[in-house]
GROMACS .gro file of C-alpha atoms in nm:
model
  315
    1MET     CA    1   1.233  -0.840   1.373
    2ARG     CA    2   1.313  -0.767   1.739
    3ARG     CA    3   1.101  -0.453   1.751
    4CYS     CA    4   0.844  -0.580   1.572
    5LEU     CA    5   0.823  -0.900   1.796
    6GLY     CA    6   0.842  -0.685   2.061
    7ARG     CA    7   0.534  -0.500   2.006
    8VAL     CA    8   0.335  -0.828   1.895
    9GLN     CA    9   0.441  -0.964   2.258
   10SER     CA   10   0.319  -0.651   2.442
   11ALA     CA   11  -0.019  -0.621   2.284
   12GLN     CA   12  -0.324  -0.649   2.522
   13PRO     CA   13  -0.498  -0.876   2.499
   14ARG     CA   14  -0.224  -1.139   2.354
   15ALA     CA   15  -0.274  -1.270   2.054
   16ASP     CA   16  -0.399  -1.641   2.046
   17GLU     CA   17  -0.111  -1.753   1.838
   18ILE     CA   18   0.236  -1.590   1.679
   19VAL     CA   19   0.363  -1.768   1.382
   20VAL     CA   20   0.672  -1.609   1.196
   21VAL     CA   21   0.735  -1.752   0.848
   22ASP     CA   22   1.106  -1.771   0.749
   23ASP     CA   23   1.114  -1.708   0.365
   24GLY     CA   24   1.472  -1.771   0.288
   25SER     CA   25   1.630  -1.558   0.548
   26THR     CA   26   2.008  -1.513   0.562
   27ASP     CA   27   2.024  -1.375   0.901
   28ASP     CA   28   1.960  -1.460   1.246
   29SER     CA   29   1.577  -1.369   1.203
   30ARG     CA   30   1.458  -1.717   1.298
   31ARG     CA   31   1.675  -1.742   1.627
   32VAL     CA   32   1.518  -1.421   1.712
   33ALA     CA   33   1.139  -1.524   1.616
   34GLU     CA   34   1.201  -1.842   1.877
   35GLN     CA   35   1.357  -1.588   2.141
   36PHE     CA   36   1.001  -1.418   2.148
   37GLY     CA   37   0.823  -1.755   2.162
   38ALA     CA   38   0.701  -1.737   1.791
   39ARG     CA   39   0.627  -2.060   1.599
   40VAL     CA   40   0.849  -2.057   1.277
   41ILE     CA   41   0.762  -2.205   0.979
   42ALA     CA   42   1.070  -2.234   0.744
   43GLN     CA   43   1.003  -2.204   0.360
   44PRO     CA   44   1.173  -2.446   0.156
   45HIS     CA   45   1.308  -2.174  -0.064
   46PRO     CA   46   1.217  -1.814  -0.079
   47ALA     CA   47   0.863  -1.777  -0.270
   48GLY     CA   48   0.762  -1.421  -0.146
   49PRO     CA   49   0.542  -1.239   0.109
   50ALA     CA   50   0.212  -1.399  -0.079
   51ALA     CA   51   0.344  -1.759  -0.030
   52ALA     CA   52   0.462  -1.684   0.316
   53ARG     CA   53   0.156  -1.541   0.452
   54ASN     CA   54  -0.048  -1.859   0.326
   55ALA     CA   55   0.205  -2.087   0.469
   56GLY     CA   56   0.148  -1.907   0.818
   57ALA     CA   57  -0.249  -1.909   0.771
   58ARG     CA   58  -0.237  -2.272   0.733
   59VAL     CA   59  -0.072  -2.366   1.047
   60THR     CA   60  -0.279  -2.143   1.259
   61HIS     CA   61  -0.596  -2.262   1.400
   62GLY     CA   62  -0.796  -1.889   1.501
   63ASP     CA   63  -1.093  -1.751   1.338
   64ILE     CA   64  -0.918  -1.445   1.248
   65LEU     CA   65  -0.584  -1.379   1.061
   66PHE     CA   66  -0.415  -1.070   1.144
   67PHE     CA   67  -0.138  -0.999   0.933
   68VAL     CA   68   0.188  -0.773   1.034
   69ASP     CA   69   0.482  -0.706   0.804
   70ALA     CA   70   0.821  -0.769   0.989
   71ASP     CA   71   0.913  -0.400   0.958
   72VAL     CA   72   0.613  -0.297   1.143
   73GLY     CA   73   0.512  -0.258   1.483
   74ILE     CA   74   0.158  -0.261   1.616
   75ARG     CA   75   0.037  -0.024   1.884
   76PRO     CA   76  -0.057  -0.214   2.223
   77ASP     CA   77  -0.420  -0.168   2.139
   78ALA     CA   78  -0.403  -0.361   1.783
   79VAL     CA   79  -0.529  -0.711   1.899
   80ARG     CA   80  -0.820  -0.561   2.064
   81LEU     CA   81  -0.953  -0.318   1.813
   82VAL     CA   82  -0.901  -0.611   1.575
   83ARG     CA   83  -1.111  -0.829   1.782
   84GLU     CA   84  -1.368  -0.570   1.912
   85THR     CA   85  -1.436  -0.457   1.533
   86PHE     CA   86  -1.508  -0.838   1.411
   87GLN     CA   87  -1.717  -0.905   1.732
   88GLN     CA   88  -1.890  -0.552   1.692
   89SER     CA   89  -1.932  -0.566   1.304
   90PRO     CA   90  -2.022  -0.956   1.216
   91GLU     CA   91  -2.079  -0.831   0.834
   92VAL     CA   92  -1.710  -0.719   0.801
   93ALA     CA   93  -1.494  -0.935   0.646
   94ALA     CA   94  -1.145  -0.812   0.643
   95VAL     CA   95  -1.008  -0.450   0.811
   96PHE     CA   96  -0.677  -0.271   0.777
   97GLY     CA   97  -0.497   0.003   0.920
   98SER     CA   98  -0.234   0.253   0.830
   99TYR     CA   99   0.142   0.344   0.930
  100ASP     CA  100   0.130   0.627   1.210
  101ASP     CA  101   0.263   0.962   1.154
  102GLN     CA  102   0.609   0.915   1.314
  103PRO     CA  103   0.803   0.687   1.105
  104ALA     CA  104   1.108   0.528   1.283
  105GLU     CA  105   1.368   0.655   1.009
  106GLY     CA  106   1.441   1.006   1.023
  107ASN     CA  107   1.565   1.071   0.642
  108PHE     CA  108   1.389   1.267   0.432
  109LEU     CA  109   1.260   1.001   0.188
  110SER     CA  110   1.135   0.782   0.478
  111GLN     CA  111   0.966   1.042   0.662
  112TYR     CA  112   0.805   1.167   0.313
  113LYS     CA  113   0.707   0.809   0.197
  114ASN     CA  114   0.535   0.707   0.531
  115LEU     CA  115   0.373   1.038   0.584
  116LEU     CA  116   0.170   1.007   0.246
  117HIS     CA  117   0.094   0.643   0.341
  118HIS     CA  118  -0.040   0.768   0.680
  119TYR     CA  119  -0.234   1.066   0.483
  120VAL     CA  120  -0.396   0.837   0.215
  121HIS     CA  121  -0.490   0.568   0.443
  122GLN     CA  122  -0.635   0.815   0.734
  123THR     CA  123  -0.846   1.022   0.444
  124GLY     CA  124  -0.967   0.684   0.281
  125LYS     CA  125  -1.312   0.578   0.271
  126GLU     CA  126  -1.402   0.342   0.579
  127GLU     CA  127  -1.592   0.097   0.337
  128ALA     CA  128  -1.291   0.003   0.154
  129ALA     CA  129  -1.200  -0.127  -0.167
  130THR     CA  130  -0.890  -0.297  -0.112
  131PHE     CA  131  -0.688  -0.454   0.168
  132TRP     CA  132  -0.355  -0.392   0.321
  133ALA     CA  133  -0.140  -0.688   0.489
  134GLY     CA  134   0.116  -0.452   0.669
  135CYS     CA  135  -0.106  -0.414   0.917
  136GLY     CA  136  -0.469  -0.611   0.823
  137ALA     CA  137  -0.660  -0.888   0.946
  138VAL     CA  138  -0.906  -1.120   0.756
  139ARG     CA  139  -1.183  -1.351   0.878
  140ARG     CA  140  -1.061  -1.719   0.805
  141GLU     CA  141  -1.366  -1.868   0.615
  142ALA     CA  142  -1.361  -1.544   0.372
  143PHE     CA  143  -0.983  -1.595   0.344
  144GLU     CA  144  -0.987  -1.940   0.256
  145LYS     CA  145  -1.304  -1.908   0.038
  146VAL     CA  146  -1.142  -1.684  -0.219
  147GLY     CA  147  -0.786  -1.883  -0.215
  148GLY     CA  148  -0.574  -1.696   0.017
  149PHE     CA  149  -0.329  -1.455  -0.143
  150ASP     CA  150  -0.224  -1.537  -0.507
  151ALA     CA  151   0.133  -1.639  -0.450
  152ALA     CA  152   0.178  -1.782  -0.834
  153LYS     CA  153   0.092  -1.433  -0.984
  154TYR     CA  154   0.290  -1.245  -0.705
  155PRO     CA  155   0.620  -1.413  -0.634
  156HIS     CA  156   0.798  -1.106  -0.512
  157ALA     CA  157   0.664  -0.831  -0.306
  158SER     CA  158   0.395  -0.626  -0.485
  159ILE     CA  159   0.032  -0.577  -0.463
  160GLU     CA  160  -0.087  -0.927  -0.352
  161ASP     CA  161  -0.273  -0.775  -0.068
  162ILE     CA  162  -0.449  -0.546  -0.304
  163GLU     CA  163  -0.544  -0.818  -0.537
  164LEU     CA  164  -0.666  -1.002  -0.228
  165GLY     CA  165  -0.893  -0.729  -0.117
  166TYR     CA  166  -1.068  -0.702  -0.518
  167ARG     CA  167  -1.138  -1.087  -0.480
  168LEU     CA  168  -1.314  -1.025  -0.105
  169ARG     CA  169  -1.517  -0.740  -0.247
  170ALA     CA  170  -1.599  -0.934  -0.579
  171ALA     CA  171  -1.718  -1.248  -0.328
  172GLY     CA  172  -1.947  -0.989  -0.172
  173TYR     CA  173  -1.727  -0.934   0.126
  174ARG     CA  174  -1.706  -0.622   0.324
  175ILE     CA  175  -1.393  -0.463   0.404
  176ARG     CA  176  -1.336  -0.187   0.683
  177LEU     CA  177  -1.052   0.072   0.695
  178LEU     CA  178  -0.977   0.112   1.056
  179ARG     CA  179  -0.801   0.454   1.103
  180THR     CA  180  -0.728   0.378   1.446
  181LEU     CA  181  -0.519   0.043   1.374
  182GLN     CA  182  -0.194   0.196   1.312
  183GLY     CA  183   0.174   0.064   1.325
  184LYS     CA  184   0.516   0.211   1.310
  185HIS     CA  185   0.703   0.171   1.015
  186PHE     CA  186   1.082   0.081   1.083
  187LYS     CA  187   1.184   0.079   0.700
  188ARG     CA  188   1.425   0.320   0.546
  189TRP     CA  189   1.340   0.449   0.217
  190THR     CA  190   1.620   0.518  -0.057
  191PHE     CA  191   1.591   0.700  -0.385
  192ARG     CA  192   1.632   0.332  -0.527
  193SER     CA  193   1.418   0.146  -0.317
  194LEU     CA  194   1.104   0.415  -0.344
  195VAL     CA  195   1.123   0.425  -0.740
  196ARG     CA  196   1.167   0.022  -0.751
  197ALA     CA  197   0.898  -0.030  -0.529
  198ASP     CA  198   0.650   0.227  -0.637
  199PHE     CA  199   0.689   0.157  -1.003
  200CYS     CA  200   0.817  -0.208  -1.048
  201GLY     CA  201   0.620  -0.322  -0.731
  202ARG     CA  202   0.314  -0.132  -0.726
  203ALA     CA  203   0.255   0.101  -1.032
  204LEU     CA  204   0.295  -0.150  -1.334
  205PRO     CA  205   0.096  -0.432  -1.167
  206TRP     CA  206  -0.168  -0.210  -1.007
  207SER     CA  207  -0.257  -0.058  -1.339
  208GLU     CA  208  -0.320  -0.419  -1.483
  209LEU     CA  209  -0.501  -0.535  -1.219
  210ALA     CA  210  -0.722  -0.199  -1.224
  211LEU     CA  211  -0.766  -0.215  -1.615
  212ARG     CA  212  -0.892  -0.621  -1.546
  213ASN     CA  213  -1.122  -0.484  -1.256
  214ARG     CA  214  -1.284  -0.193  -1.396
  215PRO     CA  215  -1.453   0.037  -1.303
  216LEU     CA  216  -1.195   0.185  -1.076
  217PRO     CA  217  -1.265   0.252  -0.721
  218ASP     CA  218  -1.253   0.614  -0.629
  219ASP     CA  219  -1.050   0.560  -0.338
  220LEU     CA  220  -0.709   0.539  -0.166
  221ASN     CA  221  -0.443   0.580  -0.433
  222LEU     CA  222  -0.671   0.583  -0.692
  223ARG     CA  223  -0.881   0.887  -0.596
  224THR     CA  224  -1.072   1.111  -0.880
  225GLY     CA  225  -0.803   1.363  -0.754
  226SER     CA  226  -0.514   1.176  -0.805
  227ARG     CA  227  -0.621   1.061  -1.147
  228TRP     CA  228  -0.653   1.437  -1.253
  229SER     CA  229  -0.309   1.503  -1.137
  230VAL     CA  230  -0.162   1.227  -1.334
  231ALA     CA  231  -0.302   1.393  -1.666
  232LEU     CA  232  -0.193   1.687  -1.552
  233ILE     CA  233   0.173   1.623  -1.451
  234TRP     CA  234   0.179   1.485  -1.808
  235LEU     CA  235   0.070   1.785  -1.975
  236LEU     CA  236   0.285   1.983  -1.788
  237PRO     CA  237   0.599   1.907  -2.010
  238LEU     CA  238   0.376   1.938  -2.335
  239ALA     CA  239   0.313   2.279  -2.211
  240LEU     CA  240   0.678   2.364  -2.139
  241ALA     CA  241   0.771   2.217  -2.487
  242ALA     CA  242   0.521   2.456  -2.640
  243THR     CA  243   0.679   2.787  -2.475
  244LEU     CA  244   0.958   2.752  -2.760
  245PHE     CA  245   0.710   2.854  -2.995
  246SER     CA  246   0.480   3.076  -2.806
  247PRO     CA  247   0.538   3.268  -2.477
  248TRP     CA  248   0.129   3.251  -2.438
  249ALA     CA  249   0.213   2.852  -2.333
  250TRP     CA  250   0.344   2.981  -2.000
  251ALA     CA  251  -0.024   3.041  -1.914
  252ALA     CA  252  -0.064   2.653  -1.992
  253VAL     CA  253   0.236   2.588  -1.789
  254SER     CA  254   0.099   2.811  -1.473
  255GLY     CA  255  -0.213   2.665  -1.504
  256CYS     CA  256  -0.114   2.322  -1.461
  257ALA     CA  257   0.109   2.399  -1.182
  258LEU     CA  258  -0.164   2.574  -1.031
  259ALA     CA  259  -0.424   2.316  -1.093
  260LEU     CA  260  -0.175   2.045  -0.925
  261LEU     CA  261  -0.096   2.257  -0.608
  262LEU     CA  262  -0.489   2.322  -0.551
  263LEU     CA  263  -0.586   1.949  -0.642
  264ASN     CA  264  -0.301   1.828  -0.376
  265ALA     CA  265  -0.322   2.127  -0.132
  266ASP     CA  266  -0.469   1.899   0.152
  267VAL     CA  267  -0.175   1.673   0.148
  268TYR     CA  268   0.074   1.966   0.135
  269LEU     CA  269  -0.081   2.120   0.389
  270PHE     CA  270  -0.071   1.803   0.595
  271PHE     CA  271   0.282   1.784   0.547
  272ALA     CA  272   0.360   2.123   0.639
  273GLU     CA  273   0.147   2.086   1.004
  274LYS     CA  274   0.374   1.749   1.055
  275ARG     CA  275   0.726   1.850   0.921
  276GLY     CA  276   0.712   2.207   0.848
  277VAL     CA  277   0.700   2.427   0.549
  278LEU     CA  278   1.037   2.362   0.409
  279PHE     CA  279   0.964   1.979   0.450
  280ALA     CA  280   0.646   2.036   0.235
  281LEU     CA  281   0.811   2.246  -0.034
  282GLY     CA  282   1.085   1.968  -0.051
  283ALA     CA  283   0.778   1.682  -0.082
  284ILE     CA  284   0.607   1.830  -0.369
  285PRO     CA  285   0.851   1.726  -0.670
  286TRP     CA  286   0.850   1.371  -0.499
  287HIS     CA  287   0.481   1.378  -0.507
  288TRP     CA  288   0.462   1.525  -0.885
  289ALA     CA  289   0.738   1.246  -0.990
  290TYR     CA  290   0.519   0.994  -0.812
  291TYR     CA  291   0.221   1.096  -1.039
  292PHE     CA  292   0.451   1.102  -1.321
  293TYR     CA  293   0.577   0.758  -1.306
  294SER     CA  294   0.239   0.608  -1.184
  295GLY     CA  295   0.093   0.743  -1.519
  296ALA     CA  296   0.388   0.603  -1.753
  297ALA     CA  297   0.309   0.261  -1.575
  298PHE     CA  298  -0.090   0.309  -1.669
  299ALA     CA  299   0.004   0.419  -2.009
  300ARG     CA  300   0.232   0.119  -2.068
  301LYS     CA  301  -0.016  -0.161  -1.939
  302TRP     CA  302  -0.313   0.033  -2.145
  303LEU     CA  303  -0.107  -0.010  -2.437
  304GLU     CA  304  -0.043  -0.377  -2.391
  305PHE     CA  305  -0.396  -0.443  -2.327
  306THR     CA  306  -0.496  -0.229  -2.649
  307CYS     CA  307  -0.261  -0.450  -2.835
  308ALA     CA  308  -0.386  -0.774  -2.680
  309ARG     CA  309  -0.735  -0.679  -2.804
  310PHE     CA  310  -0.621  -0.613  -3.166
  311HIS     CA  311  -0.393  -0.898  -3.181
  312PRO     CA  312  -0.487  -1.174  -2.945
  313ALA     CA  313  -0.255  -1.437  -2.880
  314ARG     CA  314  -0.315  -1.762  -3.071
  315PRO     CA  315  -0.419  -2.057  -2.910
   0.00000   0.00000   0.00000
């Protein structure tokens, strides 16, 4: 919190208002926020980031709402970039950026997860199909017109910002991925937190959202190459099982593995460039595991949708 607010305070130009929403904290976050001169809004009970952001938006007066997660440190030029983009592009309703390529935590999983996020956003389409609230801004008029974040559907940290982006696009608003808008992530990832966040907090609800809003956008985590990678990673164990019956199946195993490496060569080369060859080699199994459980989440939601179609709930 100190590092986050310190970065916000040092931004040039300064933000017109700084609001911190205390969503049932049990530490000294509120006192820290007040020390930095922020206006603190205390939630009556923990309600999740969607409700907290909505509460913060309601008490502000500016035309632009700039959301920053408490574990993100913005760069000194962040406020200027957001203001200039909206001034120069009146047709744009929202902008978002990415984590930078220098994560604060040094353990492998924190480096891997944050660098992957940086790569995906830095190589995404400028004309975006979604939104990210870790470091993203939206015009108040558009935000209020679509109803803000869906706090009822997302009472916990999930894809509430992605879903907001879908509704903004459906309402005819344009969203821009601003690659120069970057923030440093202070979060420390562990095996448990990574898998839980990726599978429960993102893959499952994002699969449901994607199935309800077809066709899927060919961007960010839903690019065509990623979809093919999911299919290949699920074919790989089938090919391995087939080797018990035929040695020729090893050709299928090799083909799947080679195709996965080629489809994702750019990100593996990026890892090697940033952290060395050994880091890139260590990231490959984690990346393939990500494709595996993302595919599992999509399959589960697809089965639920299919069953619901043939066995609709009674009124």
